[in-house]
Amino acid sequence: MSLVLAELLEDLTAGRLRIVDLTQPLSPQTPLLPLPSQWNNSPAFRMWELSRYDERGPAWYWNAFETGEHTGTHFDAPVHWVSGKDLPDNTVDRIPPKKFVGPACVIDISAEAAKNPNHLLTLDGVRGWEEQHGHIPAGAWVLLRTDWSKRRDPKDYINLKENGPHTPGLAKETSAFLAQQRDVLGVGVETVGTDAGQAATFDPPFPNHYLMHGSGRFGLASLSNLDQLPPTGAIVIAAPLKIVGGSGSPLRVIAITP
Ligand code: MN
């Protein structure tokens, strides 16, 4: 075995490295992004029993399930957005698997988001982070810590008002900078989608999706436990299901952290 892998196992066993689960539970109660009614909305997660050690299957328990690709903690592939529809290898089954592993840069805007649910990470915010923690490296996941996943009540999590949801996200120029000036894998967030709640009203609408996926980058939505990661130094593993032609998929996201 390579020395690096042997040390990895040793450090995990000894507890010098820790696995942090960045995933929210997946169930019929998992909150969904509410789209205006003129558009198709995603079905909720549904699961039904096939057998449970009974006449339907005497020695085994198993279920079947139905879910939207973009339900719960999930991966967004470039083909998800119109701006990424013609890019090569833009579906979950065709993305090179080495892109499922990368270092995490955790940018914490939880204090601002607590005061203003519509807070957006600005370009100055990213530059300030880089002055403190260094240049965002190629192949990094930029994870936006908002503590939004601590909102356990789906009503508070989606924060829907008469004029749509109110949740934090990234300013358009921040998404443009990360997509074009930094060679990131993508952006991961704790909210239900990778754009701010009010992003349907932005120009273009949902600019983070538009800019990220238009430059072949990915998204991770509905993450949790970002407060357990350091600003730098953790590695994220996020491998979506190999759905042929899929635009995304629910997945288990884990981090390895000191
Ligand atoms: Mn999505």
PDB file of C-alpha atoms and ligand atoms in Angstrom:
ATOM      1  CA  MET A   1       0.000   0.000   0.000  1.00  0.00           C
ATOM      2  CA  SER A   2       1.190   3.521  -0.633  1.00  0.00           C
ATOM      3  CA  LEU A   3       2.537   5.352   2.373  1.00  0.00           C
ATOM      4  CA  VAL A   4      -0.100   8.070   2.065  1.00  0.00           C
ATOM      5  CA  LEU A   5      -2.979   5.577   2.114  1.00  0.00           C
ATOM      6  CA  ALA A   6      -1.423   3.639   4.984  1.00  0.00           C
ATOM      7  CA  GLU A   7      -1.081   6.870   6.969  1.00  0.00           C
ATOM      8  CA  LEU A   8      -4.654   7.821   6.115  1.00  0.00           C
ATOM      9  CA  LEU A   9      -5.955   4.552   7.568  1.00  0.00           C
ATOM     10  CA  GLU A  10      -3.707   4.862  10.602  1.00  0.00           C
ATOM     11  CA  ASP A  11      -4.827   8.439  11.286  1.00  0.00           C
ATOM     12  CA  LEU A  12      -8.507   7.507  10.859  1.00  0.00           C
ATOM     13  CA  THR A  13      -8.116   4.539  13.213  1.00  0.00           C
ATOM     14  CA  ALA A  14      -6.259   6.617  15.795  1.00  0.00           C
ATOM     15  CA  GLY A  15      -8.801   9.449  15.537  1.00  0.00           C
ATOM     16  CA  ARG A  16      -6.248  12.008  14.329  1.00  0.00           C
ATOM     17  CA  LEU A  17      -8.506  12.307  11.282  1.00  0.00           C
ATOM     18  CA  ARG A  18     -12.286  12.321  11.581  1.00  0.00           C
ATOM     19  CA  ILE A  19     -15.102  11.537   9.139  1.00  0.00           C
ATOM     20  CA  VAL A  20     -17.836  14.183   9.274  1.00  0.00           C
ATOM     21  CA  ASP A  21     -21.200  13.436   7.682  1.00  0.00           C
ATOM     22  CA  LEU A  22     -22.303  16.498   5.694  1.00  0.00           C
ATOM     23  CA  THR A  23     -25.619  14.868   4.724  1.00  0.00           C
ATOM     24  CA  GLN A  24     -29.178  15.617   5.863  1.00  0.00           C
ATOM     25  CA  PRO A  25     -31.606  12.692   6.462  1.00  0.00           C
ATOM     26  CA  LEU A  26     -33.636  11.669   3.379  1.00  0.00           C
ATOM     27  CA  SER A  27     -37.326  10.973   4.058  1.00  0.00           C
ATOM     28  CA  PRO A  28     -40.818  12.071   2.965  1.00  0.00           C
ATOM     29  CA  GLN A  29     -40.306  15.029   5.357  1.00  0.00           C
ATOM     30  CA  THR A  30     -37.216  16.277   3.504  1.00  0.00           C
ATOM     31  CA  PRO A  31     -37.938  19.900   2.496  1.00  0.00           C
ATOM     32  CA  LEU A  32     -38.211  20.702  -1.227  1.00  0.00           C
ATOM     33  CA  LEU A  33     -37.498  23.876  -3.149  1.00  0.00           C
ATOM     34  CA  PRO A  34     -40.881  25.469  -3.874  1.00  0.00           C
ATOM     35  CA  LEU A  35     -40.971  26.693  -7.489  1.00  0.00           C
ATOM     36  CA  PRO A  36     -43.741  29.012  -8.736  1.00  0.00           C
ATOM     37  CA  SER A  37     -46.735  26.883  -9.781  1.00  0.00           C
ATOM     38  CA  GLN A  38     -46.329  27.492 -13.537  1.00  0.00           C
ATOM     39  CA  TRP A  39     -43.289  25.168 -13.420  1.00  0.00           C
ATOM     40  CA  ASN A  40     -43.069  21.475 -12.604  1.00  0.00           C
ATOM     41  CA  ASN A  41     -42.151  20.875  -8.998  1.00  0.00           C
ATOM     42  CA  SER A  42     -40.172  17.914  -7.702  1.00  0.00           C
ATOM     43  CA  PRO A  43     -42.018  15.029  -6.037  1.00  0.00           C
ATOM     44  CA  ALA A  44     -41.199  14.434  -2.399  1.00  0.00           C
ATOM     45  CA  PHE A  45     -39.124  11.396  -1.468  1.00  0.00           C
ATOM     46  CA  ARG A  46     -41.382   8.332  -1.216  1.00  0.00           C
ATOM     47  CA  MET A  47     -40.469   4.838  -0.032  1.00  0.00           C
ATOM     48  CA  TRP A  48     -42.476   1.647   0.079  1.00  0.00           C
ATOM     49  CA  GLU A  49     -41.757  -1.739   1.511  1.00  0.00           C
ATOM     50  CA  LEU A  50     -41.204  -4.739  -0.771  1.00  0.00           C
ATOM     51  CA  SER A  51     -40.850  -7.318   1.999  1.00  0.00           C
ATOM     52  CA  ARG A  52     -39.849  -7.573   5.643  1.00  0.00           C
ATOM     53  CA  TYR A  53     -39.086 -11.195   6.533  1.00  0.00           C
ATOM     54  CA  ASP A  54     -42.666 -12.106   5.628  1.00  0.00           C
ATOM     55  CA  GLU A  55     -44.689 -13.847   2.911  1.00  0.00           C
ATOM     56  CA  ARG A  56     -43.473 -11.257   0.394  1.00  0.00           C
ATOM     57  CA  GLY A  57     -39.877 -12.305   1.068  1.00  0.00           C
ATOM     58  CA  PRO A  58     -39.321 -14.596   4.047  1.00  0.00           C
ATOM     59  CA  ALA A  59     -35.667 -13.861   4.860  1.00  0.00           C
ATOM     60  CA  TRP A  60     -35.165 -10.311   3.681  1.00  0.00           C
ATOM     61  CA  TYR A  61     -36.154  -6.683   4.164  1.00  0.00           C
ATOM     62  CA  TRP A  62     -36.015  -4.169   1.338  1.00  0.00           C
ATOM     63  CA  ASN A  63     -37.743  -1.085  -0.013  1.00  0.00           C
ATOM     64  CA  ALA A  64     -38.195   0.753  -3.258  1.00  0.00           C
ATOM     65  CA  PHE A  65     -38.172   4.537  -3.440  1.00  0.00           C
ATOM     66  CA  GLU A  66     -39.002   7.447  -5.672  1.00  0.00           C
ATOM     67  CA  THR A  67     -37.253  10.778  -5.477  1.00  0.00           C
ATOM     68  CA  GLY A  68     -36.442  13.836  -7.493  1.00  0.00           C
ATOM     69  CA  GLU A  69     -32.814  14.065  -8.541  1.00  0.00           C
ATOM     70  CA  HIS A  70     -32.636  17.335  -6.590  1.00  0.00           C
ATOM     71  CA  THR A  71     -34.168  16.233  -3.286  1.00  0.00           C
ATOM     72  CA  GLY A  72     -32.371  16.483   0.043  1.00  0.00           C
ATOM     73  CA  THR A  73     -28.596  16.559   0.138  1.00  0.00           C
ATOM     74  CA  HIS A  74     -27.834  16.327  -3.574  1.00  0.00           C
ATOM     75  CA  PHE A  75     -25.362  16.955  -6.373  1.00  0.00           C
ATOM     76  CA  ASP A  76     -26.039  19.356  -9.289  1.00  0.00           C
ATOM     77  CA  ALA A  77     -24.352  18.433 -12.598  1.00  0.00           C
ATOM     78  CA  PRO A  78     -23.608  21.048 -15.290  1.00  0.00           C
ATOM     79  CA  VAL A  79     -26.431  19.731 -17.531  1.00  0.00           C
ATOM     80  CA  HIS A  80     -28.895  20.769 -14.788  1.00  0.00           C
ATOM     81  CA  TRP A  81     -28.796  24.317 -16.142  1.00  0.00           C
ATOM     82  CA  VAL A  82     -29.450  25.588 -19.662  1.00  0.00           C
ATOM     83  CA  SER A  83     -26.039  27.301 -19.611  1.00  0.00           C
ATOM     84  CA  GLY A  84     -24.333  23.907 -19.209  1.00  0.00           C
ATOM     85  CA  LYS A  85     -26.503  21.858 -21.549  1.00  0.00           C
ATOM     86  CA  ASP A  86     -23.948  21.533 -24.369  1.00  0.00           C
ATOM     87  CA  LEU A  87     -20.818  20.977 -22.284  1.00  0.00           C
ATOM     88  CA  PRO A  88     -18.970  17.642 -22.583  1.00  0.00           C
ATOM     89  CA  ASP A  89     -19.390  15.061 -19.792  1.00  0.00           C
ATOM     90  CA  ASN A  90     -22.079  17.205 -18.185  1.00  0.00           C
ATOM     91  CA  THR A  91     -24.267  14.426 -16.709  1.00  0.00           C
ATOM     92  CA  VAL A  92     -23.664  12.583 -13.423  1.00  0.00           C
ATOM     93  CA  ASP A  93     -22.706   9.331 -15.167  1.00  0.00           C
ATOM     94  CA  ARG A  94     -20.045  10.996 -17.333  1.00  0.00           C
ATOM     95  CA  ILE A  95     -18.251  13.244 -14.838  1.00  0.00           C
ATOM     96  CA  PRO A  96     -14.702  11.913 -14.281  1.00  0.00           C
ATOM     97  CA  PRO A  97     -14.743  10.363 -10.772  1.00  0.00           C
ATOM     98  CA  LYS A  98     -11.562  12.158  -9.696  1.00  0.00           C
ATOM     99  CA  LYS A  99     -13.780  15.256  -9.536  1.00  0.00           C
ATOM    100  CA  PHE A 100     -15.752  13.661  -6.715  1.00  0.00           C
ATOM    101  CA  VAL A 101     -12.906  14.325  -4.257  1.00  0.00           C
ATOM    102  CA  GLY A 102     -11.474  17.727  -3.417  1.00  0.00           C
ATOM    103  CA  PRO A 103     -10.264  20.052  -0.662  1.00  0.00           C
ATOM    104  CA  ALA A 104     -12.852  22.147   1.170  1.00  0.00           C
ATOM    105  CA  CYS A 105     -12.687  25.920   1.563  1.00  0.00           C
ATOM    106  CA  VAL A 106     -15.305  26.796   4.166  1.00  0.00           C
ATOM    107  CA  ILE A 107     -16.490  30.399   4.131  1.00  0.00           C
ATOM    108  CA  ASP A 108     -18.526  31.293   7.207  1.00  0.00           C
ATOM    109  CA  ILE A 109     -21.330  33.829   6.805  1.00  0.00           C
ATOM    110  CA  SER A 110     -23.467  32.375   9.598  1.00  0.00           C
ATOM    111  CA  ALA A 111     -23.341  35.554  11.710  1.00  0.00           C
ATOM    112  CA  GLU A 112     -24.531  37.711   8.795  1.00  0.00           C
ATOM    113  CA  ALA A 113     -27.212  35.166   7.788  1.00  0.00           C
ATOM    114  CA  ALA A 114     -28.544  35.115  11.357  1.00  0.00           C
ATOM    115  CA  LYS A 115     -29.157  38.865  11.108  1.00  0.00           C
ATOM    116  CA  ASN A 116     -30.350  38.907   7.488  1.00  0.00           C
ATOM    117  CA  PRO A 117     -31.777  35.727   5.905  1.00  0.00           C
ATOM    118  CA  ASN A 118     -31.159  37.214   2.446  1.00  0.00           C
ATOM    119  CA  HIS A 119     -27.460  37.847   3.076  1.00  0.00           C
ATOM    120  CA  LEU A 120     -25.234  37.195   0.040  1.00  0.00           C
ATOM    121  CA  LEU A 121     -21.530  36.348   0.123  1.00  0.00           C
ATOM    122  CA  THR A 122     -19.844  39.253  -1.635  1.00  0.00           C
ATOM    123  CA  LEU A 123     -16.661  39.311  -3.686  1.00  0.00           C
ATOM    124  CA  ASP A 124     -15.047  41.329  -0.870  1.00  0.00           C
ATOM    125  CA  GLY A 125     -16.070  38.535   1.473  1.00  0.00           C
ATOM    126  CA  VAL A 126     -14.223  35.959  -0.656  1.00  0.00           C
ATOM    127  CA  ARG A 127     -11.161  38.203  -1.019  1.00  0.00           C
ATOM    128  CA  GLY A 128     -11.104  38.761   2.730  1.00  0.00           C
ATOM    129  CA  TRP A 129     -11.285  34.987   3.260  1.00  0.00           C
ATOM    130  CA  GLU A 130      -8.378  34.473   0.837  1.00  0.00           C
ATOM    131  CA  GLU A 131      -6.258  37.095   2.641  1.00  0.00           C
ATOM    132  CA  GLN A 132      -6.702  35.096   5.830  1.00  0.00           C
ATOM    133  CA  HIS A 133      -6.602  31.533   4.535  1.00  0.00           C
ATOM    134  CA  GLY A 134      -4.862  31.698   1.163  1.00  0.00           C
ATOM    135  CA  HIS A 135      -5.823  31.368  -2.461  1.00  0.00           C
ATOM    136  CA  ILE A 136      -8.751  29.008  -3.140  1.00  0.00           C
ATOM    137  CA  PRO A 137      -6.904  26.113  -4.825  1.00  0.00           C
ATOM    138  CA  ALA A 138      -7.828  24.454  -8.107  1.00  0.00           C
ATOM    139  CA  GLY A 139     -10.237  21.560  -7.601  1.00  0.00           C
ATOM    140  CA  ALA A 140     -11.647  22.916  -4.338  1.00  0.00           C
ATOM    141  CA  TRP A 141     -15.199  22.777  -3.093  1.00  0.00           C
ATOM    142  CA  VAL A 142     -16.203  26.189  -1.768  1.00  0.00           C
ATOM    143  CA  LEU A 143     -18.608  25.482   1.088  1.00  0.00           C
ATOM    144  CA  LEU A 144     -20.830  28.288   2.300  1.00  0.00           C
ATOM    145  CA  ARG A 145     -21.427  27.931   6.014  1.00  0.00           C
ATOM    146  CA  THR A 146     -24.665  29.642   7.024  1.00  0.00           C
ATOM    147  CA  ASP A 147     -25.811  27.331   9.860  1.00  0.00           C
ATOM    148  CA  TRP A 148     -29.053  27.117   7.875  1.00  0.00           C
ATOM    149  CA  SER A 149     -29.133  23.324   8.317  1.00  0.00           C
ATOM    150  CA  LYS A 150     -29.666  23.891  12.047  1.00  0.00           C
ATOM    151  CA  ARG A 151     -33.179  25.071  11.192  1.00  0.00           C
ATOM    152  CA  ARG A 152     -34.927  21.748  11.831  1.00  0.00           C
ATOM    153  CA  ASP A 153     -38.479  22.953  11.115  1.00  0.00           C
ATOM    154  CA  PRO A 154     -39.008  22.804   7.308  1.00  0.00           C
ATOM    155  CA  LYS A 155     -40.970  26.079   7.555  1.00  0.00           C
ATOM    156  CA  ASP A 156     -37.948  27.882   9.004  1.00  0.00           C
ATOM    157  CA  TYR A 157     -35.601  26.071   6.623  1.00  0.00           C
ATOM    158  CA  ILE A 158     -37.414  27.154   3.436  1.00  0.00           C
ATOM    159  CA  ASN A 159     -38.502  30.471   5.040  1.00  0.00           C
ATOM    160  CA  LEU A 160     -41.245  31.013   2.444  1.00  0.00           C
ATOM    161  CA  LYS A 161     -42.973  34.402   2.416  1.00  0.00           C
ATOM    162  CA  GLU A 162     -45.532  35.853   0.008  1.00  0.00           C
ATOM    163  CA  ASN A 163     -42.739  36.811  -2.387  1.00  0.00           C
ATOM    164  CA  GLY A 164     -40.849  33.531  -2.289  1.00  0.00           C
ATOM    165  CA  PRO A 165     -38.214  31.921  -0.070  1.00  0.00           C
ATOM    166  CA  HIS A 166     -35.745  33.991   1.959  1.00  0.00           C
ATOM    167  CA  THR A 167     -32.448  32.170   2.430  1.00  0.00           C
ATOM    168  CA  PRO A 168     -28.783  33.230   2.108  1.00  0.00           C
ATOM    169  CA  GLY A 169     -26.504  32.572  -0.853  1.00  0.00           C
ATOM    170  CA  LEU A 170     -23.878  34.081  -3.128  1.00  0.00           C
ATOM    171  CA  ALA A 171     -23.861  37.413  -4.924  1.00  0.00           C
ATOM    172  CA  LYS A 172     -23.687  37.107  -8.705  1.00  0.00           C
ATOM    173  CA  GLU A 173     -20.171  38.563  -8.890  1.00  0.00           C
ATOM    174  CA  THR A 174     -19.015  36.005  -6.310  1.00  0.00           C
ATOM    175  CA  SER A 175     -20.289  33.106  -8.413  1.00  0.00           C
ATOM    176  CA  ALA A 176     -18.679  34.651 -11.511  1.00  0.00           C
ATOM    177  CA  PHE A 177     -15.345  35.015  -9.677  1.00  0.00           C
ATOM    178  CA  LEU A 178     -15.348  31.424  -8.389  1.00  0.00           C
ATOM    179  CA  ALA A 179     -16.428  30.019 -11.767  1.00  0.00           C
ATOM    180  CA  GLN A 180     -14.057  32.062 -13.910  1.00  0.00           C
ATOM    181  CA  GLN A 181     -11.119  33.202 -11.740  1.00  0.00           C
ATOM    182  CA  ARG A 182     -10.787  30.148  -9.505  1.00  0.00           C
ATOM    183  CA  ASP A 183     -10.762  26.622 -10.841  1.00  0.00           C
ATOM    184  CA  VAL A 184     -13.253  25.274  -8.267  1.00  0.00           C
ATOM    185  CA  LEU A 185     -15.192  22.011  -8.476  1.00  0.00           C
ATOM    186  CA  GLY A 186     -18.234  23.972  -7.380  1.00  0.00           C
ATOM    187  CA  VAL A 187     -20.105  25.478  -4.494  1.00  0.00           C
ATOM    188  CA  GLY A 188     -21.795  23.641  -1.621  1.00  0.00           C
ATOM    189  CA  VAL A 189     -24.465  25.194   0.580  1.00  0.00           C
ATOM    190  CA  GLU A 190     -26.611  24.321   3.595  1.00  0.00           C
ATOM    191  CA  THR A 191     -29.796  25.690   2.021  1.00  0.00           C
ATOM    192  CA  VAL A 192     -32.216  23.773  -0.221  1.00  0.00           C
ATOM    193  CA  GLY A 193     -30.545  25.010  -3.431  1.00  0.00           C
ATOM    194  CA  THR A 194     -27.228  26.602  -4.408  1.00  0.00           C
ATOM    195  CA  ASP A 195     -28.846  29.955  -5.163  1.00  0.00           C
ATOM    196  CA  ALA A 196     -30.205  32.411  -2.610  1.00  0.00           C
ATOM    197  CA  GLY A 197     -33.910  32.186  -1.813  1.00  0.00           C
ATOM    198  CA  GLN A 198     -34.711  35.355  -3.743  1.00  0.00           C
ATOM    199  CA  ALA A 199     -32.523  34.433  -6.753  1.00  0.00           C
ATOM    200  CA  ALA A 200     -35.511  33.939  -9.076  1.00  0.00           C
ATOM    201  CA  THR A 201     -35.691  37.765  -9.099  1.00  0.00           C
ATOM    202  CA  PHE A 202     -31.968  38.257  -9.887  1.00  0.00           C
ATOM    203  CA  ASP A 203     -30.553  38.993 -13.352  1.00  0.00           C
ATOM    204  CA  PRO A 204     -30.001  36.397 -14.727  1.00  0.00           C
ATOM    205  CA  PRO A 205     -32.367  34.387 -12.539  1.00  0.00           C
ATOM    206  CA  PHE A 206     -30.530  31.864 -10.336  1.00  0.00           C
ATOM    207  CA  PRO A 207     -27.107  33.327 -11.233  1.00  0.00           C
ATOM    208  CA  ASN A 208     -25.096  30.793  -9.225  1.00  0.00           C
ATOM    209  CA  HIS A 209     -26.626  27.921 -11.205  1.00  0.00           C
ATOM    210  CA  TYR A 210     -26.211  29.861 -14.443  1.00  0.00           C
ATOM    211  CA  LEU A 211     -22.556  30.776 -13.911  1.00  0.00           C
ATOM    212  CA  MET A 212     -21.327  27.611 -12.176  1.00  0.00           C
ATOM    213  CA  HIS A 213     -22.951  25.091 -14.492  1.00  0.00           C
ATOM    214  CA  GLY A 214     -22.203  27.245 -17.553  1.00  0.00           C
ATOM    215  CA  SER A 215     -18.507  26.769 -16.788  1.00  0.00           C
ATOM    216  CA  GLY A 216     -18.770  23.050 -16.066  1.00  0.00           C
ATOM    217  CA  ARG A 217     -18.817  23.295 -12.288  1.00  0.00           C
ATOM    218  CA  PHE A 218     -21.005  21.444  -9.817  1.00  0.00           C
ATOM    219  CA  GLY A 219     -23.271  22.169  -6.890  1.00  0.00           C
ATOM    220  CA  LEU A 220     -23.978  20.549  -3.531  1.00  0.00           C
ATOM    221  CA  ALA A 221     -27.205  21.539  -1.796  1.00  0.00           C
ATOM    222  CA  SER A 222     -28.714  20.842   1.644  1.00  0.00           C
ATOM    223  CA  LEU A 223     -25.384  20.095   3.324  1.00  0.00           C
ATOM    224  CA  SER A 224     -25.084  20.000   7.109  1.00  0.00           C
ATOM    225  CA  ASN A 225     -22.398  20.023   9.801  1.00  0.00           C
ATOM    226  CA  LEU A 226     -20.284  22.615   7.988  1.00  0.00           C
ATOM    227  CA  ASP A 227     -19.646  24.088  11.467  1.00  0.00           C
ATOM    228  CA  GLN A 228     -17.519  20.997  12.170  1.00  0.00           C
ATOM    229  CA  LEU A 229     -15.054  21.782   9.382  1.00  0.00           C
ATOM    230  CA  PRO A 230     -12.028  24.100   9.560  1.00  0.00           C
ATOM    231  CA  PRO A 231     -11.759  26.917   6.969  1.00  0.00           C
ATOM    232  CA  THR A 232      -9.151  24.825   5.135  1.00  0.00           C
ATOM    233  CA  GLY A 233      -7.636  21.388   5.663  1.00  0.00           C
ATOM    234  CA  ALA A 234     -10.621  19.070   5.142  1.00  0.00           C
ATOM    235  CA  ILE A 235     -11.291  16.903   2.096  1.00  0.00           C
ATOM    236  CA  VAL A 236     -14.802  16.393   0.716  1.00  0.00           C
ATOM    237  CA  ILE A 237     -15.986  13.202  -0.977  1.00  0.00           C
ATOM    238  CA  ALA A 238     -19.188  13.706  -2.971  1.00  0.00           C
ATOM    239  CA  ALA A 239     -19.978  10.971  -5.510  1.00  0.00           C
ATOM    240  CA  PRO A 240     -23.460  11.114  -7.084  1.00  0.00           C
ATOM    241  CA  LEU A 241     -25.353   8.031  -8.287  1.00  0.00           C
ATOM    242  CA  LYS A 242     -24.363   6.974 -11.814  1.00  0.00           C
ATOM    243  CA  ILE A 243     -27.774   7.795 -13.304  1.00  0.00           C
ATOM    244  CA  VAL A 244     -27.428   7.641 -17.097  1.00  0.00           C
ATOM    245  CA  GLY A 245     -28.176  11.105 -18.400  1.00  0.00           C
ATOM    246  CA  GLY A 246     -28.919  12.330 -14.866  1.00  0.00           C
ATOM    247  CA  SER A 247     -28.854  16.034 -13.978  1.00  0.00           C
ATOM    248  CA  GLY A 248     -28.047  15.364 -10.338  1.00  0.00           C
ATOM    249  CA  SER A 249     -28.664  12.896  -7.565  1.00  0.00           C
ATOM    250  CA  PRO A 250     -29.150  12.566  -3.827  1.00  0.00           C
ATOM    251  CA  LEU A 251     -25.888  11.404  -2.279  1.00  0.00           C
ATOM    252  CA  ARG A 252     -23.994  10.901   0.946  1.00  0.00           C
ATOM    253  CA  VAL A 253     -21.413  13.656   1.323  1.00  0.00           C
ATOM    254  CA  ILE A 254     -18.587  13.037   3.780  1.00  0.00           C
ATOM    255  CA  ALA A 255     -15.566  15.058   4.808  1.00  0.00           C
ATOM    256  CA  ILE A 256     -12.231  13.869   6.171  1.00  0.00           C
ATOM    257  CA  THR A 257     -10.967  16.446   8.614  1.00  0.00           C
ATOM    258  CA  PRO A 258      -8.165  16.787  11.183  1.00  0.00           C
TER     259      PRO A 258
HETATM  260 MN    MN B   1     -30.216  20.937  -7.423  1.00  0.00          MN
END
